[in-house]
Structure formats: structure tokens, C-alpha cells
mmCIF file of C-alpha atoms and ligand atoms in Angstrom:
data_model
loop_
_atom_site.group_PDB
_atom_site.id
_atom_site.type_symbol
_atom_site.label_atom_id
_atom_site.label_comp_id
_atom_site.label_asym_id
_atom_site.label_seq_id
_atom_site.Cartn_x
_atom_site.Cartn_y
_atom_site.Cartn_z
ATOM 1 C CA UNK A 126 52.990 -14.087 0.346
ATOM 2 C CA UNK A 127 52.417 -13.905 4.104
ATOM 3 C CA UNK A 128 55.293 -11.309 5.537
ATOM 4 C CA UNK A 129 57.548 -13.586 7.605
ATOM 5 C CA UNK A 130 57.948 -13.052 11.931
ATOM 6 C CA UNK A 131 60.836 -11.487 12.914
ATOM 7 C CA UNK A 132 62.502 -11.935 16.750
ATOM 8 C CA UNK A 133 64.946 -9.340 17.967
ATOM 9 C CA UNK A 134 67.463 -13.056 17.911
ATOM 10 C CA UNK A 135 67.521 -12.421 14.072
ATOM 11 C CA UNK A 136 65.806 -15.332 13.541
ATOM 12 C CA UNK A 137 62.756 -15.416 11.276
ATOM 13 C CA UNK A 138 59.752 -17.708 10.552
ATOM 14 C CA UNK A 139 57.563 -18.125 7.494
ATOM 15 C CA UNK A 140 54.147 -18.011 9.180
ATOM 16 C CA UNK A 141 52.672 -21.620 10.319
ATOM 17 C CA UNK A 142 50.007 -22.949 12.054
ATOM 18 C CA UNK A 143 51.990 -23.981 14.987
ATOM 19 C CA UNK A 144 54.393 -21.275 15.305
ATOM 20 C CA UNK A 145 53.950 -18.005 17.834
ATOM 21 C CA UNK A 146 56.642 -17.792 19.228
ATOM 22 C CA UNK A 147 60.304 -17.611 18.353
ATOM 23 C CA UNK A 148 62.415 -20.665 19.501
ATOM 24 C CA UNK A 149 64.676 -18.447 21.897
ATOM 25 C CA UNK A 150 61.312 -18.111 23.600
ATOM 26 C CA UNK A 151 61.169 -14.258 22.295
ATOM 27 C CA UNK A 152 57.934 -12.156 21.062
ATOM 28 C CA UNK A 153 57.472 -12.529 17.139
ATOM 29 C CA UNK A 154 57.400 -9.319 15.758
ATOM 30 C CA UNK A 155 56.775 -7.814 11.624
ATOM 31 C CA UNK A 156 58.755 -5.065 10.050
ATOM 32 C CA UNK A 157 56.917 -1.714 9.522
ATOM 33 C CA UNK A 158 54.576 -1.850 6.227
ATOM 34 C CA UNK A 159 55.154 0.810 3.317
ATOM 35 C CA UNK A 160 51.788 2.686 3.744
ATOM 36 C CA UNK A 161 49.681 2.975 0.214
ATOM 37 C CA UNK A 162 48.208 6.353 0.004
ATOM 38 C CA UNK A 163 45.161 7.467 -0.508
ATOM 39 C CA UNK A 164 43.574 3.816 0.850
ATOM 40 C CA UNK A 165 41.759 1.824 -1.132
ATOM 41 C CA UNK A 166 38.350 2.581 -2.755
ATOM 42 C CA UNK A 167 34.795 0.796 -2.396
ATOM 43 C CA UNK A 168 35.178 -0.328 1.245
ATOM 44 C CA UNK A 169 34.971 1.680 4.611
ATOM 45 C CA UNK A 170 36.481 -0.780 6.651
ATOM 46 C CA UNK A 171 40.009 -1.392 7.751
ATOM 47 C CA UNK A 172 40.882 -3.627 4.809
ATOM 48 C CA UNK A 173 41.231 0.065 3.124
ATOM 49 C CA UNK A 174 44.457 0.310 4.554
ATOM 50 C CA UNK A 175 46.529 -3.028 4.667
ATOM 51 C CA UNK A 176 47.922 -4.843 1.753
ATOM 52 C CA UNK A 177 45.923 -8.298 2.286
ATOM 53 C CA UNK A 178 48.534 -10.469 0.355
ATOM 54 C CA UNK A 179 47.045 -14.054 0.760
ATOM 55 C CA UNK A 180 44.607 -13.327 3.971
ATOM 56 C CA UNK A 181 41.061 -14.358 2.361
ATOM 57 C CA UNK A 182 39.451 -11.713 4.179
ATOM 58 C CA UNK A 183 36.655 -10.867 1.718
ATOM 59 C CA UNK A 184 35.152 -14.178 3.072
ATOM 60 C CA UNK A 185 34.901 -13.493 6.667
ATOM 61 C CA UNK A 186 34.924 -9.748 7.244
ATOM 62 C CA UNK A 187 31.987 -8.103 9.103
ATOM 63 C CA UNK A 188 32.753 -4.308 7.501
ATOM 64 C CA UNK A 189 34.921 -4.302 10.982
ATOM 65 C CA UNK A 190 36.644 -0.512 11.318
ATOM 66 C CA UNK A 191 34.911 2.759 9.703
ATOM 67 C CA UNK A 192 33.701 3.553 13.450
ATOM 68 C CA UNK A 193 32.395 7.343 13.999
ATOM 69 C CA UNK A 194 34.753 9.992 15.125
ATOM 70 C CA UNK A 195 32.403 12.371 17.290
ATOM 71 C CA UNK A 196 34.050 16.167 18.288
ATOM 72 C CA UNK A 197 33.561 16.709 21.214
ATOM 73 C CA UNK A 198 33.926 20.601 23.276
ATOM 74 C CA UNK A 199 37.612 21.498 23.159
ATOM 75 C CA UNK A 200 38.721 19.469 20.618
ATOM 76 C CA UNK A 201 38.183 16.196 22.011
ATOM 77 C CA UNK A 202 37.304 13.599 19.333
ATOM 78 C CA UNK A 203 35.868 10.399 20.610
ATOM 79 C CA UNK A 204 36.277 7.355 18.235
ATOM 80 C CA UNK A 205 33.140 4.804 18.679
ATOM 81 C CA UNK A 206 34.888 1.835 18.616
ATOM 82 C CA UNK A 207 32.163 0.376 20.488
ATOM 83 C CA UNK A 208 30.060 0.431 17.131
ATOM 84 C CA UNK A 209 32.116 -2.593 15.682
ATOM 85 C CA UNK A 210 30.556 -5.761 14.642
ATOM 86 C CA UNK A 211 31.197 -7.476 18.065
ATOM 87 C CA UNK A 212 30.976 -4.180 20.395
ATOM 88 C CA UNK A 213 34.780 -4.041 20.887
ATOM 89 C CA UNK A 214 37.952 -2.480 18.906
ATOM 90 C CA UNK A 215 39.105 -6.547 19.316
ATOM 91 C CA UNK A 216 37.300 -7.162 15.715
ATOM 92 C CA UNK A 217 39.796 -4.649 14.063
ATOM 93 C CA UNK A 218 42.715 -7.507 15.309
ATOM 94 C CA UNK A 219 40.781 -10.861 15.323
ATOM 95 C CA UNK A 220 39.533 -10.376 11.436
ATOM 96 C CA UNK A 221 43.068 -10.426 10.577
ATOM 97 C CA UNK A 222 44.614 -12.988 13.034
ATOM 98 C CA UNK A 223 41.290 -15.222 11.827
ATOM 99 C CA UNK A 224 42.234 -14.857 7.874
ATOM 100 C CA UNK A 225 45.708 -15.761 8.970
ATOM 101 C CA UNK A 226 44.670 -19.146 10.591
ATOM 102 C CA UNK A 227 42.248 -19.799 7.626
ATOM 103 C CA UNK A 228 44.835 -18.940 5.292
ATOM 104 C CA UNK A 229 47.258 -21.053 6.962
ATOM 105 C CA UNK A 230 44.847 -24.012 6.891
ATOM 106 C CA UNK A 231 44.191 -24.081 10.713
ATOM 107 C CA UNK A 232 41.181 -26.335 11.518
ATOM 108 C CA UNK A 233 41.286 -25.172 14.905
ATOM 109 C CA UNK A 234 41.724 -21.955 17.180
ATOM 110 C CA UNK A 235 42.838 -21.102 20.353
ATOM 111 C CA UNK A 236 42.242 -17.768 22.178
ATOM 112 C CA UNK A 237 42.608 -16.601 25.847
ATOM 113 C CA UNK A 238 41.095 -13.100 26.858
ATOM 114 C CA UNK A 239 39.769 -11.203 29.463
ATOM 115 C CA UNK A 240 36.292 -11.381 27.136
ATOM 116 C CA UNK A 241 36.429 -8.630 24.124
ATOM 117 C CA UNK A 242 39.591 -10.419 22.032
ATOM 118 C CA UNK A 243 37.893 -13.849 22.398
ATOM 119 C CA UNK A 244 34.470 -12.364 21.417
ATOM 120 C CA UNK A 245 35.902 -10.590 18.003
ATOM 121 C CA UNK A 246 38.145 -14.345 17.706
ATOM 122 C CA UNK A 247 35.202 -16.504 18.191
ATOM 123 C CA UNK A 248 32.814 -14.405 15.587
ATOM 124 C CA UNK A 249 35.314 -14.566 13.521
ATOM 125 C CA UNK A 250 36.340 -18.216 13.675
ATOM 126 C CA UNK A 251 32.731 -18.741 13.127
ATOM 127 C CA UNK A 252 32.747 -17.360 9.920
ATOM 128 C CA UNK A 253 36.187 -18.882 8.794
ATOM 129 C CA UNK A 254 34.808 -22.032 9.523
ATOM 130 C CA UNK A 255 37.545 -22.980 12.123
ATOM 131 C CA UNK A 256 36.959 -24.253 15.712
ATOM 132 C CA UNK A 257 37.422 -22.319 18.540
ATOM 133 C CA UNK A 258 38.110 -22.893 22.142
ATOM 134 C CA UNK A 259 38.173 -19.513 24.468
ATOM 135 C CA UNK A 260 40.057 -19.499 27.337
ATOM 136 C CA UNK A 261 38.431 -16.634 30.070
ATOM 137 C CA UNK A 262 39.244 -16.308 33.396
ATOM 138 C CA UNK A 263 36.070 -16.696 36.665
ATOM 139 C CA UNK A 264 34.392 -13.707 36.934
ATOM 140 C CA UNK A 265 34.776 -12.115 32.935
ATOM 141 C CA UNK A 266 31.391 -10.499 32.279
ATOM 142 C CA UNK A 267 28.518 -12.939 31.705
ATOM 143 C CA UNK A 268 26.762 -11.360 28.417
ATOM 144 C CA UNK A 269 30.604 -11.935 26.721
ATOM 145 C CA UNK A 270 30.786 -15.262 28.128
ATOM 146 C CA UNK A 271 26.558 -15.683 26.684
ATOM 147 C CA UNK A 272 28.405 -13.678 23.475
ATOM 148 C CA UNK A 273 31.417 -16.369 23.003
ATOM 149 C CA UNK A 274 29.061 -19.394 23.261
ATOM 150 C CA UNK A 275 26.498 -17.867 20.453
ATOM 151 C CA UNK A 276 29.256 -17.834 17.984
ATOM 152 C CA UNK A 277 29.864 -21.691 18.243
ATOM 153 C CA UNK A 278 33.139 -21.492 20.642
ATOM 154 C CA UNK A 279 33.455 -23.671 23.691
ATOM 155 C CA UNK A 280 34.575 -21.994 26.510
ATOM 156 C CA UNK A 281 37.072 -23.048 29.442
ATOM 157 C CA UNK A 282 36.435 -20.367 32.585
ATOM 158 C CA UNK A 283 39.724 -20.888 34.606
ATOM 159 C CA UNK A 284 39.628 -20.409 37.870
ATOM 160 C CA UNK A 285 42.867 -18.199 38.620
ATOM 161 C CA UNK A 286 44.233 -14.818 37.074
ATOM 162 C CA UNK A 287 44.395 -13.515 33.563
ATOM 163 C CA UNK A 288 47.904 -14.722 33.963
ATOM 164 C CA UNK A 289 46.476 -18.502 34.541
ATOM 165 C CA UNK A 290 44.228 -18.209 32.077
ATOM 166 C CA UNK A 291 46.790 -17.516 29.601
ATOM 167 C CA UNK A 292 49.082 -20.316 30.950
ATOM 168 C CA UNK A 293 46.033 -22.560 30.442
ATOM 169 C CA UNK A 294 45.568 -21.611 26.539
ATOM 170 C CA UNK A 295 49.275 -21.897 26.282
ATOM 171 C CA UNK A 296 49.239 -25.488 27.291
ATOM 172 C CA UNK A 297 46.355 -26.470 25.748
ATOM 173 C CA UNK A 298 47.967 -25.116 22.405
ATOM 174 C CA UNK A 299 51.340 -27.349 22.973
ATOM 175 C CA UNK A 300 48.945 -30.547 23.759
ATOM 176 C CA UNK A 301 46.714 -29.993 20.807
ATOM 177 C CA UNK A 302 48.691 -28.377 18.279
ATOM 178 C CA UNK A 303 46.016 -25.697 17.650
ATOM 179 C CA UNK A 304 46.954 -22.155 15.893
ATOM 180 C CA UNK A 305 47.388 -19.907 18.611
ATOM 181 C CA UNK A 306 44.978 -16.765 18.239
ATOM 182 C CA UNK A 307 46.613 -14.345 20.641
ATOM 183 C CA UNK A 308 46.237 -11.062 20.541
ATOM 184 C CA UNK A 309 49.292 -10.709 22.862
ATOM 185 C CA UNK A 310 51.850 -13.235 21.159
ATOM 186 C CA UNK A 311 50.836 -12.665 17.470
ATOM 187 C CA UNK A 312 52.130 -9.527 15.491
ATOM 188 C CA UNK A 313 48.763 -10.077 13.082
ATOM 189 C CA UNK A 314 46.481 -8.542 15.585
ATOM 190 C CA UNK A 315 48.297 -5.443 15.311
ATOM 191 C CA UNK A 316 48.318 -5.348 11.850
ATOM 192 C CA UNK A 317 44.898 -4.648 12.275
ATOM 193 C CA UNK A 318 44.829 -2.509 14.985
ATOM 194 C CA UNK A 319 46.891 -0.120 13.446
ATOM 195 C CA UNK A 320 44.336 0.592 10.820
ATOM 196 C CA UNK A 321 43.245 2.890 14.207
ATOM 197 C CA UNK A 322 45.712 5.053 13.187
ATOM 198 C CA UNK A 323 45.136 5.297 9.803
ATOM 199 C CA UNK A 324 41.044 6.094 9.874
ATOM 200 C CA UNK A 325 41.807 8.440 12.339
ATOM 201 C CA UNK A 326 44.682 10.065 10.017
ATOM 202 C CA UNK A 327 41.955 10.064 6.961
ATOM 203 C CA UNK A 328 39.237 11.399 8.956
ATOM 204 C CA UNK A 329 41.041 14.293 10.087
ATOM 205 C CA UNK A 330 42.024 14.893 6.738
ATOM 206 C CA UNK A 331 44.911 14.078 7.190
ATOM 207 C CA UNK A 332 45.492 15.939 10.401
ATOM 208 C CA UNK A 333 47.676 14.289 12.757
ATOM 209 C CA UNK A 334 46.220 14.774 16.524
ATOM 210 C CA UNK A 335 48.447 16.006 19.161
ATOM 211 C CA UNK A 336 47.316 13.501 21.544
ATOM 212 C CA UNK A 337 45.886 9.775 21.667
ATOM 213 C CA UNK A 338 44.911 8.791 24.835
ATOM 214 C CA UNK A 339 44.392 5.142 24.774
ATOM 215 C CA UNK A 340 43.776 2.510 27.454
ATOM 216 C CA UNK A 341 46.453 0.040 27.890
ATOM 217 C CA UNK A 342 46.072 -3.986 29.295
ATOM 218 C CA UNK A 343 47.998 -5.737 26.786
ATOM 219 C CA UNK A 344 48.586 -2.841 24.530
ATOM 220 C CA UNK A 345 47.380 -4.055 21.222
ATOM 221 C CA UNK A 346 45.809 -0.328 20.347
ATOM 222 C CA UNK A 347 48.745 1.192 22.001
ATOM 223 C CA UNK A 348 50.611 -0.775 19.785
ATOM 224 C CA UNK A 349 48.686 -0.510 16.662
ATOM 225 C CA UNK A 350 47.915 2.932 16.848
ATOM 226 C CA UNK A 351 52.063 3.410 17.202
ATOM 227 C CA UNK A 352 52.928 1.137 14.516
ATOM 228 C CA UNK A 353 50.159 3.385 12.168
ATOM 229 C CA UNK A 354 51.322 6.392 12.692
ATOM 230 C CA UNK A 355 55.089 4.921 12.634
ATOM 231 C CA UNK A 356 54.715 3.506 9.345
ATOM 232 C CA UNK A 357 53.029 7.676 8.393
ATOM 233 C CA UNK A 358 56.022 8.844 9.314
ATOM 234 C CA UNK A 359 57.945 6.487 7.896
ATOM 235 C CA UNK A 360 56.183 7.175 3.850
ATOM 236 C CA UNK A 361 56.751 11.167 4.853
ATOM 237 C CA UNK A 362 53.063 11.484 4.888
ATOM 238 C CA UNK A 363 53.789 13.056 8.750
ATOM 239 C CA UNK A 364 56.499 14.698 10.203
ATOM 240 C CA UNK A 365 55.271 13.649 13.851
ATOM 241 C CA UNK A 366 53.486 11.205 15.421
ATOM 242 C CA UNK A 367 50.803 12.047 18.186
ATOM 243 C CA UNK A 368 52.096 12.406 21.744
ATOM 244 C CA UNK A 369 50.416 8.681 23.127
ATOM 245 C CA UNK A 370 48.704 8.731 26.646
ATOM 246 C CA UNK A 371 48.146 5.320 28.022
ATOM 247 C CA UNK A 372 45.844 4.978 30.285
ATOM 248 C CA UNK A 373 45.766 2.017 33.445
ATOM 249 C CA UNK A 374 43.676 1.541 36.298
ATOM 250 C CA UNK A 375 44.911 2.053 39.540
ATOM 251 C CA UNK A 376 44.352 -1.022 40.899
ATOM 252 C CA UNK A 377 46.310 -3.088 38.467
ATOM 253 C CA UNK A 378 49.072 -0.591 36.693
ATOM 254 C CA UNK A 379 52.500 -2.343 36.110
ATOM 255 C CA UNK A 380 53.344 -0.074 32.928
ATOM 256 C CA UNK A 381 52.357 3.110 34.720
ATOM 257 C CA UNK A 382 54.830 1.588 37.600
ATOM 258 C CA UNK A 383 57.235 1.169 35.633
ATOM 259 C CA UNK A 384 56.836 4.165 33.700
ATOM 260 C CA UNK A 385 57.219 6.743 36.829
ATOM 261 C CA UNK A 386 60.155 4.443 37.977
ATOM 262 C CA UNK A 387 62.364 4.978 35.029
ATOM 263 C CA UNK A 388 61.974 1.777 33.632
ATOM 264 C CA UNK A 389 62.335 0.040 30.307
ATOM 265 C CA UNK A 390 60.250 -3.251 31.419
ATOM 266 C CA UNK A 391 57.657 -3.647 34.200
ATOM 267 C CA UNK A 392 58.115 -5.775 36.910
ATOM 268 C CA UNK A 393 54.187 -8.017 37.994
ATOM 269 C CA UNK A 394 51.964 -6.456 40.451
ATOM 270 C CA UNK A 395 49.509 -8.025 42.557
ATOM 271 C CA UNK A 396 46.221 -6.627 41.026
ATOM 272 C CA UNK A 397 43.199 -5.834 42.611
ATOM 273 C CA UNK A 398 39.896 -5.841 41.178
ATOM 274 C CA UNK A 399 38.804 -3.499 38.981
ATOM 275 C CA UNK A 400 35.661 -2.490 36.992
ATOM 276 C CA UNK A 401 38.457 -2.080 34.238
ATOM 277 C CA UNK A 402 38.045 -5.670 33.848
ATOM 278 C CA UNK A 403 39.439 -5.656 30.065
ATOM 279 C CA UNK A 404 42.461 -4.190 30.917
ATOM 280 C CA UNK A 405 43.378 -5.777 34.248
ATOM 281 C CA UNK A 406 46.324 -7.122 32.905
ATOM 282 C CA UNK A 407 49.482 -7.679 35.787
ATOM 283 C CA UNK A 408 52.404 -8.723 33.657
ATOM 284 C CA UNK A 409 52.110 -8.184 30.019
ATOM 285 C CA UNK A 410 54.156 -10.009 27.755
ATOM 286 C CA UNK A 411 54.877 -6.869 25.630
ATOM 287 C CA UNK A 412 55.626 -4.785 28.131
ATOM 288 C CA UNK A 413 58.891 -3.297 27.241
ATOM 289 C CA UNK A 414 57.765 -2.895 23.727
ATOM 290 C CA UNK A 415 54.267 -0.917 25.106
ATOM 291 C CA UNK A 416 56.602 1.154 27.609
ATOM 292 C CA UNK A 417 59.176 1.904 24.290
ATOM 293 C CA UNK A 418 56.432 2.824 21.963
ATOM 294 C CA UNK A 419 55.122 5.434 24.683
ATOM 295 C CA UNK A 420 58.572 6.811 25.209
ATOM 296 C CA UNK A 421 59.177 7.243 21.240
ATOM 297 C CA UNK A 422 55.944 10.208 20.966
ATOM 298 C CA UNK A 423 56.851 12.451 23.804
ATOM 299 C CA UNK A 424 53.581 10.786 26.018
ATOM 300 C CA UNK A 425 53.308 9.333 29.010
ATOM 301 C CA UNK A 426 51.055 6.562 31.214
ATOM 302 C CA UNK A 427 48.119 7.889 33.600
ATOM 303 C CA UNK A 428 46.607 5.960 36.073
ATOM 304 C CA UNK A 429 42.944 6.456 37.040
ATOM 305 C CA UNK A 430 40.827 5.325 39.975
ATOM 306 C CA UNK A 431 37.352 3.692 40.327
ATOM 307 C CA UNK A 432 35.644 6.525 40.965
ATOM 308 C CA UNK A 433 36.897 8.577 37.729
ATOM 309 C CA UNK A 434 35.881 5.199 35.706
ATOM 310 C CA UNK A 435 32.624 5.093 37.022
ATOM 311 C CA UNK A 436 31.703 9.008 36.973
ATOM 312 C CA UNK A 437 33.579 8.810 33.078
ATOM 313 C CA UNK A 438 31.129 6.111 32.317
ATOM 314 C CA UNK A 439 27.965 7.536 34.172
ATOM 315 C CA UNK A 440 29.240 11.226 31.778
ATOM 316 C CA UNK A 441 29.965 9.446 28.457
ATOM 317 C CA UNK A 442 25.715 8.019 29.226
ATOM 318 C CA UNK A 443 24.953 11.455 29.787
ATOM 319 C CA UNK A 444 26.088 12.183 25.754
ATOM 320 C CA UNK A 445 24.330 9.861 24.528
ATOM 321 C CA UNK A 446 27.634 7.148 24.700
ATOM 322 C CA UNK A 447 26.760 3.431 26.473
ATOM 323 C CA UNK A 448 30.429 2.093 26.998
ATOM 324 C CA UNK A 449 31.190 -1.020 29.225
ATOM 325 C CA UNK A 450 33.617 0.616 32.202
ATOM 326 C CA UNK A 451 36.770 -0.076 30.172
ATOM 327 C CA UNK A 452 35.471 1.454 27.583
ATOM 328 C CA UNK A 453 35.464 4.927 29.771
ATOM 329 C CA UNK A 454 38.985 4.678 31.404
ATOM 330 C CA UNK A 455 40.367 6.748 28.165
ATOM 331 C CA UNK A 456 37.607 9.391 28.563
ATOM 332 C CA UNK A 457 38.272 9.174 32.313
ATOM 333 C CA UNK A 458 41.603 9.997 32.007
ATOM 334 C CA UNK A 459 40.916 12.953 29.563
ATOM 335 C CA UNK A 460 39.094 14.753 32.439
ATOM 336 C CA UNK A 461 41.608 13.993 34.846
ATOM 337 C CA UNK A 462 44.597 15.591 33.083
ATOM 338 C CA UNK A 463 42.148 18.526 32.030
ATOM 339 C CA UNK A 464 41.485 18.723 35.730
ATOM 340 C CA UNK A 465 44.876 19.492 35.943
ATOM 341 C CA UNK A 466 45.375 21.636 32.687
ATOM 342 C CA UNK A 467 48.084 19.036 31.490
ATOM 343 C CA UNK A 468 50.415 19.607 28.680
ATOM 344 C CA UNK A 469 49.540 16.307 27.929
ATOM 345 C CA UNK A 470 46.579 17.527 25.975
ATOM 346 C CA UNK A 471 47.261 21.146 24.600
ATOM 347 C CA UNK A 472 48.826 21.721 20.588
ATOM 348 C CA UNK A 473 46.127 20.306 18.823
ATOM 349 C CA UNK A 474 43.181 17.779 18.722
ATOM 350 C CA UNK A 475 42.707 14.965 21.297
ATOM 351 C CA UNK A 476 41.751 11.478 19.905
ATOM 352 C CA UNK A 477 40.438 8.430 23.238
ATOM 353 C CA UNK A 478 38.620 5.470 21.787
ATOM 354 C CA UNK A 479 35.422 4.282 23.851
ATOM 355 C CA UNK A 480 36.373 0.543 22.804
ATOM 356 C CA UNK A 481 33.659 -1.610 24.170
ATOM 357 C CA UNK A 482 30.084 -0.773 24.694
ATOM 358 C CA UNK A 483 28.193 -1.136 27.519
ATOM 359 C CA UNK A 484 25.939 -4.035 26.510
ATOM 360 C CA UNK A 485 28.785 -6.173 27.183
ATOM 361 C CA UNK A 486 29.041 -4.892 30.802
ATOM 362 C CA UNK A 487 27.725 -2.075 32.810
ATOM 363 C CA UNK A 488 27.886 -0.858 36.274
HETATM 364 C C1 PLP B 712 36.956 -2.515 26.223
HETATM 365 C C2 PLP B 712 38.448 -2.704 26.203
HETATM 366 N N1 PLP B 712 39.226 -1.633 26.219
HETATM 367 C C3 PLP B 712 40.563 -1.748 26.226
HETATM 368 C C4 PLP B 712 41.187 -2.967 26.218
HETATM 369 C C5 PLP B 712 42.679 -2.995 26.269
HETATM 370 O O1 PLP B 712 43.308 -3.566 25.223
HETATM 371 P P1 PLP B 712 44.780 -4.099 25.375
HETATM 372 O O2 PLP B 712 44.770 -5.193 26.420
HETATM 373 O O3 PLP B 712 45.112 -4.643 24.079
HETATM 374 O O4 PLP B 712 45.651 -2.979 25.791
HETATM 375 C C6 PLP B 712 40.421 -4.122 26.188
HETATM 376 C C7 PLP B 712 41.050 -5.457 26.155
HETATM 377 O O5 PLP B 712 40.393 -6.454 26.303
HETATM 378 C C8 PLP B 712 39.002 -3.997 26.188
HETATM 379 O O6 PLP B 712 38.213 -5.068 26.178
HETATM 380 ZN ZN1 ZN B 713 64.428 -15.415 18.985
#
């Protein structure tokens, strides 16, 4: 039994091949999971934590999850998501989205992604044994675009914004009737980035941090990480969830707008370019939902600027840490609001994923 999408309408959808979205037009969203604790013996990767129901993940998983926690001075923990079978966090997502298209008897994929999403999709895809066409837009990193190819995918490079580029998948999907792999529409991909939360919770032993800082395009961590530590509190295994710092570039940072404006839903910006290439995102689709899930742990949204990325990444290489420049803005903004002896970080320990590695992209 596949848990059913639910839209804020009140309608609900049995899963299918051709369905992600809701036929208001709304986001598709699941219910909070009861949480089994302790996880699950004899594997260390996220399938420890979820309840699998009919995904056939045993046949296409890659051991995705189980990445290092390394302390750091001051109680800064840095999670090596960059050590994941495709070199991003994306995996922890795609595995599950993937099993979900397999399971649903999709013969055919479609993904759009600024490179790291369609990476984890297409390796993933290639193991299901389903077709997969990745949407990217001009200019996305070469060695993901080299990465995409080498699992089988074909790749369309649209010429436009990560907003086009989406638009193109989108129609592409109505022509063709092709499942829909997005990390942005479907509520799957957080299913398995939650199981952030949940390592994170275990390797701790059972610790909750104070403070996640986590770098937010899209939001899928920021929203899996929430939704694990939500559905914690929710089995009284916490009593609080960590304050969550979300982290933007400067150049492209409608949430952090609309954050220090009051707001409960971002209005576009007109990017500009960024090394933060993977999270250059100017109008995402769950905005409001990203801005809510912020508001509901006491955090808050930093911005940080070109230089910080680069001197974060040029740092993190210093430690003995290769991350691709989105992969630094958490650690970036971690010395930035130590800089300035924020709140933001005192009370207990501080968790910021370095989620892509710098094979993928360097400066
Ligand atoms: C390395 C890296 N970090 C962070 C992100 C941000 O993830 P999200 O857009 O889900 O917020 C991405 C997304 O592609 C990424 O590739
Ligand atoms: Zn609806």
C-alpha cells in the first residue's frame, strides 16, 4: 500500500504514474509517518528508517544515506553528504521517488534540475530499468551534465532559467505522459530526505541539535529534515525540534526576502549568477511551505555572499573537505553568524550538511 497524496483542497489521490499534481493545480503533499524506533537492523542506509510498503527498493538502492558526521571545534558537526553514491544528498530523495515510478510501473522518467536531483534520478532510473530524460538548464556544471549522460539519460539543456527549464519538463510530461520525477512537485523525495533527520537523531544518540543550518533552493532538505524531526516529536521521542537556519545566496534569495519582509510566501526575484548554482532557485514552488517549516523551530533564513562561499569552500579544502560551492554555502553561513556571535547557534550542537562534493564542480 502506497500512502495516498493529500492537497490542502481535501482532495486525495492514490499514487499513479501520471499524477503530481492535484487537479485544483495545488502541491501534493503526505501526512506525517508514525516513526518506528530503534530503526531497522542489518542496513546503514536510509531504508533504516522508512516503512517501504510496496517501493522495491532492495533492487535499486546504492547503500544511499549512512554519510559521516565529523565534530568539528565548538560543536559544529558537519554531515558528509557529499560521500553518497552520486556525490549529492539528491540520492537520499531520487532512490525513493525512483522505487515509486518502478513500483508504479512507469516505463519512463522525467526530471528537471539544476544538475545534483537529475544526477541521483538518472542513476537511479538506470538501475530501475526506466528511461530517463533530464531536463538542465545552459550553463549547469559540465562533469554533472558528463555524470547524467553515463547513467543512460538523455539530456535536454534549455536555454533559459531554472524556471524554463522546469516549464520545459512540465510540458514534455503532459505531451508524453511520462511519471514526473520532481523533486519539487513530488512529496516522495522528501520521504527520503527526511531520513536526514533521523541519522542525524541516531548518531547523536539521540541528541537533538540546537541548530541545522541547511541550504535552501527548492527546500527538499529543509523540508525533509523538518518533516524528520516533526514526525520525532510527533512519537514523543523529542520534546523540540532543532532551531532550522536556511541558508540562500545573495544573489538569488526570494525566501530570505520574504522572510525579513514578514511574509508567508515569496514573491520571484530576478537572480543573478551565482557559484551557488544548485540552489539558484527564483520562485520555488514550495515556498510558503519552506518559509512555514522555518517559522515552526524558532530559526530563521541567512543570506551569504560570493565571497563567504568561496573563502567557506577554499576553508572546508583546508580540513580535508572537497565540496562543489553549494556544497559550502551552509558552512559559509556558520562562520558568518559566528562572526557575529548569533543566538542562532548557541544551546547546543550545530548540524550544516556539505551536500555535493567538489568533483561535480569547483571554483
Ligand atoms: C549541492 C546542493 N546543495 C543544496 C541544494 C539545495 O537543495 P534544495 O533545492 O532542495 O533546497 C542542491 C540542489 O540541487 C544542491 O545540488
Ligand atoms: Zn487540490
Amino acid at each position: 500500500m502506497l500512502t495516498p497524496y493529500e492537497c490542502r483542497c481535501g482532495r486525495s489521490y492514490a499514487p499513479a504514474a501520471d499524477r503530481w499534481r492535484c487537479d485544483c493545480g495545488g502541491l501534493l503533499d503526505l501526512p506525517l509517518a508514525a516513526v518506528a524506533w530503534p530503526p531497522r537492523a542489518g542496513t546503514s542506509s536510509i531504508w533504516r528508517y522508512l516503512d517501504a510498503g510496496d517501493l522495491p527498493w532492495r533492487e535499486i538502492t546504492l547503500g544511499e544515506g549512512g554519510t559521516p558526521l565529523v565534530e568539528e571545534d565548538g560543536g559544529l558537526h558537519l554531515k558528509v553528504e557529499f560521500a553518497s553514491p552520486t556525490g549529492s544528498f539528491k540520492d537520499r530523495g531520487a532512490v525513493v521517488l525512483v522505487a515509486l515510478a518502478r513500483a508504479l510501473g512507469a516505463a519512463r522518467l522525467i526530471a528537471d534540475s539544476s544538475g545534483n536531483a537529475g544526477t541521483a534520478v538518472a542513476a537511479y532510473a538506470a538501475r530501475a530499468g526506466v528511461a530517463a530524460e533530464i531536463f538542465v538548464p545552459a550553463g549547469t556544471s559540465e562533469k554533472k551534465l558528463l555524470q547524467i549522460r553515463g547513467h543512460g539519460a538523455e539530456v535536454t539543456v534549455v536555454e533559459g532559467s531554472r524556471e524554463d527549464t522546469a516549464a520545459a519538463a512540465v510540458a514534455r510530461v503532459e505531451q508524453s505522459g511520462a511519471f514526473y520525477a520532481s523533486h519539487v512537485y513530488n512529496p516522495y523525495f522528501h520521504e527520503g530526505t527526511k531520513t536526514y533527520a533521523l541519522e542525524i537523531f541516531e548518531q547523536l544518540g539521540g541528541a537533538v541539535p540546537a541548530t541545522l543550518v541547511l541550504p535552501a533552493g527548492n527546500g527538499t532538505l529543509v523540508l525533509g529534515a523538518h518533516r524528520g524531526f516533526a514526525e520525532l516529536r510527533a512519537a514523543a521521542l523529542i520534546d523540540r525540534v532543532p532551531r532550522i537556519v536556511a541558508v540562500q545566496a545573495e544573489r538569488c534569495a526570494p525566501l530570505a526576502a520574504a522572510w525579513a519582509a514578514g511574509l508567508d510566501e515569496p514573491g520571484p526575484v530576478r537572480p543573478g549568477r551565482t557559484l551557488a548554482e544548485g540552489i539558484a532557485i527564483a520562485d520555488p514552488a514550495r515556498g510558503s511551505r519552506i518559509l512555514a517549516a522555518v517559522r515552526d523551530t524558532g530559526g530563521a533564513f541567512v543570506t551569504v555572499g560570493e565571497d563567504e562561499i568561496a573563502a567557506a569552500s577554499a576553508a572546508l579544502a583546508a580540513r580535508g573537505l572537497w565540496v562543489e560551492p553549494t556544497g559550502a554555502v551552509s558552512y559559509a553561513a556558520v562562520r558568518r553568524l559566528r562572526g557575529a556571535e548569533s543566538p542562532l547557534l548557541t544551546g547546543g550542537p550545530v548540524v550544516a550538511p556539505l551536500c555535493g562534493s567538489g568533483l561535480k564542480a569547483s571554483l
